PDB file of C-alpha atoms in Angstrom:
ATOM      1  CA  MET Q 576      13.309 -15.600  -4.587  1.00 49.00           C
ATOM      2  CA  GLN Q 577      12.154 -16.548  -0.991  1.00 51.00           C
ATOM      3  CA  HIS Q 578       9.196 -19.077  -0.853  1.00 51.00           C
ATOM      4  CA  TYR Q 579       7.508 -16.562   1.898  1.00 52.00           C
ATOM      5  CA  TYR Q 580       6.909 -13.943  -0.955  1.00 57.00           C
ATOM      6  CA  THR Q 581       4.289 -16.296  -2.459  1.00 58.00           C
ATOM      7  CA  LEU Q 582       1.548 -14.969  -0.046  1.00 59.00           C
ATOM      8  CA  ASP Q 583       2.131 -11.008  -1.279  1.00 61.00           C
ATOM      9  CA  SER Q 584      -0.785 -10.076  -3.050  1.00 60.00           C
ATOM     10  CA  ASP Q 585       1.103  -9.028  -5.942  1.00 68.00           C
ATOM     11  CA  TRP Q 586       3.208 -12.526  -6.053  1.00 70.00           C
ATOM     12  CA  ALA Q 587       0.980 -13.897  -8.928  1.00 69.00           C
ATOM     13  CA  LEU Q 588       1.811 -10.811 -11.309  1.00 73.00           C
ATOM     14  CA  ILE Q 589       5.532 -10.900 -10.186  1.00 76.00           C
ATOM     15  CA  ILE Q 590       6.136 -14.232 -10.877  1.00 76.00           C
ATOM     16  CA  ASN Q 591       4.288 -13.911 -14.273  1.00 77.00           C
ATOM     17  CA  ILE Q 592       6.531 -10.908 -15.511  1.00 80.00           C
ATOM     18  CA  ARG Q 593       9.503 -12.380 -13.785  1.00 80.00           C
ATOM     19  CA  THR Q 594       8.872 -15.659 -15.921  1.00 81.00           C
ATOM     20  CA  ILE Q 595       7.899 -13.882 -18.962  1.00 81.00           C
ATOM     21  CA  LEU Q 596      11.052 -11.514 -19.119  1.00 82.00           C
ATOM     22  CA  LEU Q 597      13.648 -14.614 -18.836  1.00 83.00           C
ATOM     23  CA  LEU Q 598      11.993 -15.862 -22.479  1.00 82.00           C
ATOM     24  CA  PRO Q 599      14.666 -14.860 -25.296  1.00 85.00           C
ATOM     25  CA  HIS Q 600      12.504 -13.018 -27.289  1.00 84.00           C
ATOM     26  CA  TYR Q 601      12.442 -10.620 -24.351  1.00 81.00           C
ATOM     27  CA  ASP Q 602      15.677  -9.746 -23.306  1.00 80.00           C
ATOM     28  CA  HIS Q 603      16.045  -6.137 -24.670  1.00 82.00           C
ATOM     29  CA  ILE Q 604      13.391  -4.896 -22.274  1.00 80.00           C
ATOM     30  CA  SER Q 605      14.821  -2.979 -19.666  1.00 79.00           C
ATOM     31  CA  PHE Q 606      12.603  -1.045 -16.613  1.00 77.00           C
ATOM     32  CA  GLN Q 607      13.341   2.313 -15.339  1.00 77.00           C
ATOM     33  CA  TRP Q 608      11.721   3.912 -12.242  1.00 79.00           C
ATOM     34  CA  ILE Q 609       9.854   6.640 -12.277  1.00 81.00           C
ATOM     35  CA  THR Q 610       8.784   8.995  -9.962  1.00 79.00           C
ATOM     36  CA  ALA Q 611       5.468   9.452  -8.741  1.00 76.00           C
ATOM     37  CA  HIS Q 612       3.314  12.670  -8.860  1.00 78.00           C
ATOM     38  CA  GLN Q 613       5.837  14.739 -11.033  1.00 77.00           C
ATOM     39  CA  ASP Q 614       2.664  16.847 -11.886  1.00 76.00           C
ATOM     40  CA  ASN Q 615       2.550  18.225  -8.614  1.00 81.00           C
ATOM     41  CA  LYS Q 616       5.701  20.741  -9.947  1.00 84.00           C
ATOM     42  CA  THR Q 617       5.756  20.464 -13.551  1.00 85.00           C
ATOM     43  CA  SER Q 618       2.538  20.589 -15.748  1.00 87.00           C
ATOM     44  CA  TYR Q 619       1.671  17.753 -17.677  1.00 87.00           C
ATOM     45  CA  ALA Q 620       2.914  18.586 -21.266  1.00 89.00           C
ATOM     46  CA  LEU Q 621       6.292  19.335 -19.876  1.00 90.00           C
ATOM     47  CA  LEU Q 622       6.965  16.217 -18.055  1.00 88.00           C
ATOM     48  CA  SER Q 623       8.711  13.141 -19.967  1.00 88.00           C
ATOM     49  CA  LEU Q 624       6.667  10.330 -21.735  1.00 90.00           C
ATOM     50  CA  PRO Q 625       7.384   7.839 -19.242  1.00 88.00           C
ATOM     51  CA  ALA Q 626       6.210  10.266 -16.565  1.00 87.00           C
ATOM     52  CA  GLN Q 627       3.383  11.554 -18.401  1.00 89.00           C
ATOM     53  CA  LEU Q 628       2.564   7.109 -19.195  1.00 90.00           C
ATOM     54  CA  ASN Q 629       2.552   6.688 -15.352  1.00 88.00           C
ATOM     55  CA  LEU Q 630       0.511   9.682 -14.618  1.00 88.00           C
ATOM     56  CA  ASP Q 631      -1.689   8.107 -17.015  1.00 90.00           C
ATOM     57  CA  ALA Q 632      -1.690   4.725 -15.397  1.00 88.00           C
ATOM     58  CA  TYR Q 633      -2.188   6.148 -12.230  1.00 86.00           C
ATOM     59  CA  ALA Q 634      -5.309   8.044 -13.215  1.00 86.00           C
ATOM     60  CA  LEU Q 635      -6.884   4.961 -14.640  1.00 86.00           C
ATOM     61  CA  CYS Q 636      -6.336   3.210 -11.768  1.00 81.00           C
ATOM     62  CA  SER Q 637      -7.952   5.787  -9.794  1.00 81.00           C
ATOM     63  CA  ARG Q 638     -10.850   5.832 -11.822  1.00 80.00           C
ATOM     64  CA  ILE Q 639     -11.146   2.143 -11.830  1.00 74.00           C
ATOM     65  CA  GLN Q 640     -11.684   2.452  -8.077  1.00 73.00           C
ATOM     66  CA  ARG Q 641     -14.341   4.218  -8.101  1.00 75.00           C
ATOM     67  CA  TYR Q 642     -16.533   1.645  -9.667  1.00 70.00           C
ATOM     68  CA  PRO Q 643     -19.157  -0.053  -7.888  1.00 66.00           C
ATOM     69  CA  LYS Q 644     -17.610  -3.991  -7.120  1.00 62.00           C
ATOM     70  CA  THR Q 645     -20.049  -5.739  -9.423  1.00 60.00           C
ATOM     71  CA  ASP Q 646     -18.628  -4.023 -12.245  1.00 53.00           C
ATOM     72  CA  ILE Q 647     -15.143  -5.169 -12.026  1.00 57.00           C
ATOM     73  CA  TYR Q 648     -13.973  -8.345 -12.950  1.00 60.00           C
ATOM     74  CA  HIS Q 649     -12.891 -10.069  -9.643  1.00 72.00           C
ATOM     75  CA  GLN Q 650     -11.265 -13.462 -10.459  1.00 74.00           C
ATOM     76  CA  VAL Q 651      -7.692 -13.511 -11.770  1.00 72.00           C
ATOM     77  CA  PRO Q 652      -7.449 -15.822 -14.516  1.00 72.00           C
ATOM     78  CA  LEU Q 653      -4.672 -18.896 -14.473  1.00 73.00           C
ATOM     79  CA  THR Q 654      -1.592 -18.308 -16.434  1.00 72.00           C
ATOM     80  CA  PRO Q 655       0.660 -21.079 -17.793  1.00 71.00           C
ATOM     81  CA  TYR Q 656       3.374 -19.322 -14.474  1.00 67.00           C
ATOM     82  CA  CYS Q 657       0.776 -18.840 -11.704  1.00 68.00           C
ATOM     83  CA  THR Q 658      -1.102 -22.450 -12.092  1.00 70.00           C
ATOM     84  CA  ALA Q 659      -3.120 -22.057  -8.880  1.00 75.00           C
ATOM     85  CA  HIS Q 660      -4.806 -19.502  -6.771  1.00 79.00           C
ATOM     86  CA  LEU Q 661      -7.586 -19.495  -4.170  1.00 85.00           C
ATOM     87  CA  ASP Q 662     -10.997 -18.155  -5.372  1.00 87.00           C
ATOM     88  CA  ILE Q 663     -13.908 -17.585  -2.661  1.00 87.00           C
ATOM     89  CA  ASP Q 664     -17.305 -16.504  -4.179  1.00 84.00           C
ATOM     90  CA  GLN Q 665     -15.914 -15.758  -7.330  1.00 82.00           C
ATOM     91  CA  GLN Q 666     -13.491 -13.818  -5.846  1.00 82.00           C
ATOM     92  CA  THR Q 667      -9.985 -14.348  -6.405  1.00 83.00           C
ATOM     93  CA  VAL Q 668      -7.993 -14.069  -2.764  1.00 83.00           C
ATOM     94  CA  THR Q 669      -4.735 -12.320  -3.007  1.00 75.00           C
ATOM     95  CA  SER Q 670      -3.930 -11.619   0.492  1.00 77.00           C
ATOM     96  CA  ASN Q 671      -5.431 -12.642   4.232  1.00 82.00           C
ATOM     97  CA  TYR Q 672      -6.159 -16.240   3.284  1.00 85.00           C
ATOM     98  CA  LYS Q 673      -6.681 -17.506   6.494  1.00 88.00           C
ATOM     99  CA  SER Q 674      -8.872 -14.807   7.743  1.00 88.00           C
ATOM    100  CA  ARG Q 675     -10.778 -15.059   4.312  1.00 88.00           C
ATOM    101  CA  ILE Q 676     -11.095 -18.890   4.454  1.00 90.00           C
ATOM    102  CA  ARG Q 677     -12.124 -18.674   8.081  1.00 89.00           C
ATOM    103  CA  LYS Q 678     -14.921 -16.191   7.370  1.00 87.00           C
ATOM    104  CA  LYS Q 679     -16.214 -18.047   4.562  1.00 89.00           C
ATOM    105  CA  CYS Q 680     -16.200 -21.111   6.988  1.00 89.00           C
ATOM    106  CA  SER Q 681     -18.376 -19.745   9.688  1.00 87.00           C
ATOM    107  CA  LYS Q 682     -20.367 -17.513   7.599  1.00 85.00           C
ATOM    108  CA  GLN Q 683     -23.198 -19.793   6.750  1.00 87.00           C
ATOM    109  CA  PRO Q 684     -23.203 -21.267  10.583  1.00 88.00           C
ATOM    110  CA  LEU Q 685     -23.837 -17.832  12.015  1.00 85.00           C
ATOM    111  CA  TYR Q 686     -26.388 -17.031   9.600  1.00 88.00           C
ATOM    112  CA  ASP Q 687     -28.196 -20.268  10.554  1.00 91.00           C
ATOM    113  CA  TYR Q 688     -27.696 -19.490  14.396  1.00 88.00           C
ATOM    114  CA  ILE Q 689     -29.278 -16.019  14.049  1.00 87.00           C
ATOM    115  CA  ALA Q 690     -32.195 -17.372  11.981  1.00 90.00           C
ATOM    116  CA  GLN Q 691     -32.668 -20.138  14.957  1.00 91.00           C
ATOM    117  CA  GLN Q 692     -32.218 -17.581  17.471  1.00 87.00           C
ATOM    118  CA  ASN Q 693     -35.021 -15.583  16.161  1.00 87.00           C
ATOM    119  CA  ASP Q 694     -37.185 -18.116  14.938  1.00 92.00           C
ATOM    120  CA  TRP Q 695     -36.505 -16.729  11.224  1.00 91.00           C
ATOM    121  CA  GLY Q 696     -37.129 -18.363   7.858  1.00 92.00           C
ATOM    122  CA  THR Q 697     -35.084 -18.023   4.355  1.00 90.00           C
ATOM    123  CA  THR Q 698     -37.539 -15.199   3.573  1.00 92.00           C
ATOM    124  CA  GLU Q 699     -36.620 -13.269   6.850  1.00 91.00           C
ATOM    125  CA  MET Q 700     -32.948 -13.627   6.334  1.00 91.00           C
ATOM    126  CA  THR Q 701     -32.682 -12.617   2.845  1.00 90.00           C
ATOM    127  CA  MET Q 702     -34.845  -9.468   3.763  1.00 92.00           C
ATOM    128  CA  ILE Q 703     -31.409  -7.978   5.969  1.00 89.00           C
ATOM    129  CA  ASP Q 704     -29.461  -5.778   4.032  1.00 89.00           C
ATOM    130  CA  TRP Q 705     -26.172  -7.939   5.555  1.00 85.00           C
ATOM    131  CA  PRO Q 706     -23.667  -5.775   3.876  1.00 85.00           C
ATOM    132  CA  LEU Q 707     -25.211  -2.352   5.549  1.00 84.00           C
ATOM    133  CA  HIS Q 708     -25.374  -4.628   8.631  1.00 80.00           C
ATOM    134  CA  LYS Q 709     -21.615  -5.159   8.363  1.00 78.00           C
ATOM    135  CA  HIS Q 710     -20.751  -1.901   7.603  1.00 79.00           C
ATOM    136  CA  ALA Q 711     -22.732  -0.580  10.354  1.00 76.00           C
ATOM    137  CA  LEU Q 712     -20.562  -3.086  12.668  1.00 73.00           C
ATOM    138  CA  GLN Q 713     -17.460  -2.224  11.330  1.00 73.00           C
ATOM    139  CA  HIS Q 714     -17.701   1.563  12.458  1.00 69.00           C
ATOM    140  CA  LYS Q 715     -17.398   0.154  15.675  1.00 62.00           C
ATOM    141  CA  HIS Q 716     -14.437  -2.106  15.165  1.00 58.00           C
ATOM    142  CA  ALA Q 717     -13.418  -1.952  19.015  1.00 60.00           C
ATOM    143  CA  LYS Q 718     -16.511  -3.421  20.187  1.00 61.00           C
ATOM    144  CA  ARG Q 719     -17.674  -5.012  16.977  1.00 60.00           C
ATOM    145  CA  GLN Q 720     -17.926  -8.696  18.751  1.00 61.00           C
ATOM    146  CA  HIS Q 721     -19.941  -7.061  21.690  1.00 62.00           C
ATOM    147  CA  TYR Q 722     -22.225  -5.535  18.968  1.00 63.00           C
ATOM    148  CA  CYS Q 723     -22.671  -8.399  16.982  1.00 66.00           C
ATOM    149  CA  LYS Q 724     -23.491 -10.237  20.046  1.00 66.00           C
ATOM    150  CA  LEU Q 725     -26.060  -7.350  21.265  1.00 64.00           C
ATOM    151  CA  VAL Q 726     -27.952  -7.159  17.756  1.00 66.00           C
ATOM    152  CA  HIS Q 727     -28.222 -10.902  17.755  1.00 64.00           C
ATOM    153  CA  ASP Q 728     -29.133 -11.506  21.478  1.00 63.00           C
ATOM    154  CA  ILE Q 729     -25.725 -14.045  21.246  1.00 62.00           C
TER     155      ILE Q 729
END
């Protein structure tokens, strides 16, 4: 595998599966591609077992995505085959490393600047719903920097 694949979001999973499957007691395992969404044309009961299991897995994944973020375990445990990864704010970073590191490093200085410019203390800063603020600015993506500067008089 090429070294640049290590930045792919699914690298840890792939390398774990690949390494485990190279162990002698797993040499009998083979893989088969199962076409997704076969239930669009065929009822679930008439599908093969692998196709049914694929649909079940898809349903479980869809269900987990609807849970609030606080209900999901966001830190990926280290394994013998993935001995290092990046965690920021108790969440494992699986992609966009540069962006996530940059945001983490600049977040507190920006908060400090906003507090200083508005003569706000910790009380005022904690009263602001920052996730809602972020959400509101994200809908103005084309002019996000402009809106941020306008809102905070920067």
